[in-house]
Amino acid sequence: MKVLVVGGGGREHAICWKLAQSEKVDKIFCAPGNAGIAKVAECVAVGAEDIDGICGFAKENDIDLAVIGPEVPLAMGIVDELEAAGVKTFGPNKKCSQLEASKSFTKDFLVRHQIPTAGYKEFTDKQELLDAVGIFGYPMVLKADGLAAGKGVVIAENEADAKTVSYTH
C-alpha cells in the first residue's frame, strides 16, 4: 500500500514512524514532511494547505490511503476533495472538522445534543466581554473562536488576570 501523510510536525512524524512498521505499507510519502520524517518517509514539496497540490500528487502517485494530520487543511475540506478524487482518506471531513475549527460551533452542538459542557457565552464585542468577566466565577476559561494552533485558550484566575488578556484574534 502507498500512503500519503499530510503535515510536517511531530504528530505526522509519529504517524509515519508507526506506518513504517506495517507490513502492509510499501511506501510512505509525507507532504511537506520534515528532516526527522525523511528518515522513514519520502518528503514531497507540497504544502499541507495546498489542497489542489495534495490531490494532484495523490492521483499521480496512485496513493491508496491519505492520512491528514493538521487541523487547517481538515477545516479547509481536504478530506472531501481527496475522497472526491477517489483517494481513501483518514480524517474528518469539512463538516465534522467544525468541531475543532470553531469553539462556538462545538459549544452550540454540545448544548443542542445535551452533552455536558461548562457554561459559556459568546462575545463579539470587547467591551461586552469585559463587562461580563467573571460571570461563571473563577478560574475563567477564555477561548478564541477558530483555529489558534493550540494558543487560543487563557485561564484567568481572577478578574485582574481576565481583564489583562489580549482579546484580539
CSV table of C-alpha atoms in Angstrom, one decimal:
chain,number,residue,atom,x,y,z
A,1,MET,CA,0.0,0.0,0.0
A,2,LYS,CA,1.2,3.6,-0.8
A,3,VAL,CA,0.3,6.1,2.0
A,4,LEU,CA,0.5,9.9,1.9
A,5,VAL,CA,0.7,11.6,5.2
A,6,VAL,CA,-0.2,15.3,5.1
A,7,GLY,CA,1.7,17.6,7.5
A,8,GLY,CA,5.1,18.2,8.8
A,9,GLY,CA,5.0,18.2,12.6
A,10,GLY,CA,5.6,15.8,15.5
A,11,ARG,CA,2.1,14.3,15.1
A,12,GLU,CA,2.9,13.4,11.4
A,13,HIS,CA,6.3,12.1,12.3
A,14,ALA,CA,4.8,9.7,14.8
A,15,ILE,CA,2.2,8.6,12.2
A,16,CYS,CA,4.9,8.0,9.6
A,17,TRP,CA,7.1,6.2,12.1
A,18,LYS,CA,4.3,3.8,13.0
A,19,LEU,CA,3.1,3.3,9.4
A,20,ALA,CA,6.7,2.3,8.5
A,21,GLN,CA,6.4,-0.6,10.9
A,22,SER,CA,3.4,-2.1,9.0
A,23,GLU,CA,4.0,-5.0,6.6
A,24,LYS,CA,1.0,-3.7,4.6
A,25,VAL,CA,2.7,-0.4,3.8
A,26,ASP,CA,5.2,-0.4,0.9
A,27,LYS,CA,5.8,3.3,0.5
A,28,ILE,CA,5.2,6.4,2.7
A,29,PHE,CA,5.1,9.9,1.3
A,30,CYS,CA,4.8,13.0,3.5
A,31,ALA,CA,3.8,16.4,2.3
A,32,PRO,CA,5.7,18.5,3.2
A,33,GLY,CA,7.3,16.4,6.0
A,34,ASN,CA,10.5,17.5,7.8
A,35,ALA,CA,14.0,16.3,8.4
A,36,GLY,CA,13.0,13.7,11.0
A,37,ILE,CA,10.2,12.4,8.9
A,38,ALA,CA,12.6,12.0,6.0
A,39,LYS,CA,14.2,9.1,7.9
A,40,VAL,CA,11.0,7.0,7.5
A,41,ALA,CA,9.2,8.5,4.5
A,42,GLU,CA,9.8,10.3,1.3
A,43,CYS,CA,9.1,14.0,1.8
A,44,VAL,CA,7.4,15.9,-1.1
A,45,ALA,CA,7.5,19.6,-1.6
A,46,VAL,CA,3.7,20.2,-1.4
A,47,GLY,CA,2.4,22.3,1.4
A,48,ALA,CA,-0.2,20.8,3.8
A,49,GLU,CA,-2.7,23.6,2.9
A,50,ASP,CA,-2.2,23.2,-0.9
A,51,ILE,CA,-5.3,21.1,-1.4
A,52,ASP,CA,-5.1,21.0,-5.2
A,53,GLY,CA,-1.4,20.1,-5.0
A,54,ILE,CA,-2.1,17.3,-2.5
A,55,CYS,CA,-4.9,15.9,-4.6
A,56,GLY,CA,-2.8,16.1,-7.7
A,57,PHE,CA,0.1,14.3,-6.0
A,58,ALA,CA,-2.2,11.6,-4.6
A,59,LYS,CA,-3.7,10.9,-8.1
A,60,GLU,CA,-0.4,11.0,-9.9
A,61,ASN,CA,1.2,8.6,-7.5
A,62,ASP,CA,-1.8,6.2,-7.0
A,63,ILE,CA,-2.0,6.8,-3.3
A,64,ASP,CA,-4.0,4.1,-1.6
A,65,LEU,CA,-4.6,6.0,1.7
A,66,ALA,CA,-4.1,9.6,2.8
A,67,VAL,CA,-3.7,10.5,6.4
A,68,ILE,CA,-4.3,14.1,7.4
A,69,GLY,CA,-2.6,15.5,10.5
A,70,PRO,CA,-3.0,19.3,10.7
A,71,GLU,CA,-6.3,21.0,11.6
A,72,VAL,CA,-6.1,23.7,9.0
A,73,PRO,CA,-6.3,21.5,5.9
A,74,LEU,CA,-9.0,19.5,7.6
A,75,ALA,CA,-11.1,22.6,8.2
A,76,MET,CA,-10.4,23.7,4.6
A,77,GLY,CA,-12.0,20.4,3.3
A,78,ILE,CA,-9.0,18.4,2.2
A,79,VAL,CA,-10.7,15.1,3.1
A,80,ASP,CA,-13.8,16.0,1.0
A,81,GLU,CA,-11.5,16.8,-2.0
A,82,LEU,CA,-9.3,13.7,-1.7
A,83,GLU,CA,-12.3,11.4,-1.4
A,84,ALA,CA,-14.0,13.2,-4.4
A,85,ALA,CA,-10.8,12.4,-6.3
A,86,GLY,CA,-11.1,8.7,-5.3
A,87,VAL,CA,-8.4,8.6,-2.6
A,88,LYS,CA,-9.3,6.8,0.6
A,89,THR,CA,-8.6,9.3,3.4
A,90,PHE,CA,-8.3,9.1,7.2
A,91,GLY,CA,-9.5,12.3,8.9
A,92,PRO,CA,-12.8,14.1,9.5
A,93,ASN,CA,-14.5,15.8,6.5
A,94,LYS,CA,-15.0,19.6,6.4
A,95,LYS,CA,-18.4,19.4,8.2
A,96,CYS,CA,-17.0,17.3,11.1
A,97,SER,CA,-13.9,19.4,11.3
A,98,GLN,CA,-16.0,22.3,12.5
A,99,LEU,CA,-15.9,20.7,16.0
A,100,GLU,CA,-12.2,21.5,16.1
A,101,ALA,CA,-12.3,24.7,14.0
A,102,SER,CA,-15.0,26.6,15.8
A,103,LYS,CA,-15.4,26.7,19.6
A,104,SER,CA,-18.8,28.4,19.3
A,105,PHE,CA,-20.0,25.7,16.8
A,106,THR,CA,-18.8,23.0,19.3
A,107,LYS,CA,-20.5,24.6,22.3
A,108,ASP,CA,-23.7,25.1,20.4
A,109,PHE,CA,-23.5,21.4,19.3
A,110,LEU,CA,-22.9,20.2,22.8
A,111,VAL,CA,-25.8,22.2,24.2
A,112,ARG,CA,-28.2,21.2,21.4
A,113,HIS,CA,-27.5,17.5,21.9
A,114,GLN,CA,-27.5,17.8,25.7
A,115,ILE,CA,-23.9,16.7,26.1
A,116,PRO,CA,-22.5,18.0,29.4
A,117,THR,CA,-20.2,21.0,29.0
A,118,ALA,CA,-19.2,24.0,31.0
A,119,GLY,CA,-21.3,27.2,30.9
A,120,TYR,CA,-20.4,29.6,28.2
A,121,LYS,CA,-21.2,32.8,26.5
A,122,GLU,CA,-20.1,34.1,23.1
A,123,PHE,CA,-18.9,37.6,22.6
A,124,THR,CA,-18.0,39.6,19.5
A,125,ASP,CA,-17.7,43.0,21.3
A,126,LYS,CA,-14.7,43.5,23.6
A,127,GLN,CA,-16.5,45.9,26.0
A,128,GLU,CA,-19.4,43.4,26.4
A,129,LEU,CA,-16.9,40.7,27.3
A,130,LEU,CA,-15.0,42.9,29.8
A,131,ASP,CA,-18.3,43.8,31.4
A,132,ALA,CA,-19.2,40.1,31.8
A,133,VAL,CA,-15.8,39.0,33.1
A,134,GLY,CA,-16.4,36.6,36.0
A,135,ILE,CA,-20.0,35.7,35.2
A,136,PHE,CA,-19.2,32.0,35.7
A,137,GLY,CA,-16.7,32.5,38.5
A,138,TYR,CA,-13.0,31.8,38.6
A,139,PRO,CA,-10.9,30.3,37.2
A,140,MET,CA,-12.5,31.6,34.0
A,141,VAL,CA,-11.6,30.0,30.7
A,142,LEU,CA,-11.4,32.3,27.7
A,143,LYS,CA,-11.2,30.8,24.2
A,144,ALA,CA,-10.8,32.4,20.8
A,145,ASP,CA,-13.1,31.0,18.2
A,146,GLY,CA,-11.4,29.4,15.2
A,147,LEU,CA,-8.1,27.6,14.8
A,148,ALA,CA,-5.5,29.1,17.1
A,149,ALA,CA,-2.7,26.4,16.8
A,150,GLY,CA,-3.2,25.5,20.5
A,151,LYS,CA,-2.7,29.1,21.6
A,152,GLY,CA,-6.4,30.2,21.8
A,153,VAL,CA,-7.1,29.5,25.4
A,154,VAL,CA,-6.3,31.6,28.5
A,155,ILE,CA,-7.2,30.6,32.1
A,156,ALA,CA,-7.8,33.7,34.2
A,157,GLU,CA,-7.5,33.0,37.9
A,158,ASN,CA,-9.2,36.3,38.9
A,159,GLU,CA,-10.7,39.5,37.5
A,160,ALA,CA,-7.4,41.3,37.1
A,161,ASP,CA,-6.0,38.4,35.0
A,162,ALA,CA,-9.1,38.3,32.8
A,163,LYS,CA,-9.0,42.0,32.1
A,164,THR,CA,-5.4,42.0,31.1
A,165,VAL,CA,-5.8,39.3,28.3
A,166,SER,CA,-5.4,40.5,24.7
A,167,TYR,CA,-8.8,39.9,23.1
A,168,THR,CA,-7.8,40.0,19.5
A,169,HIS,CA,-7.6,37.0,17.3
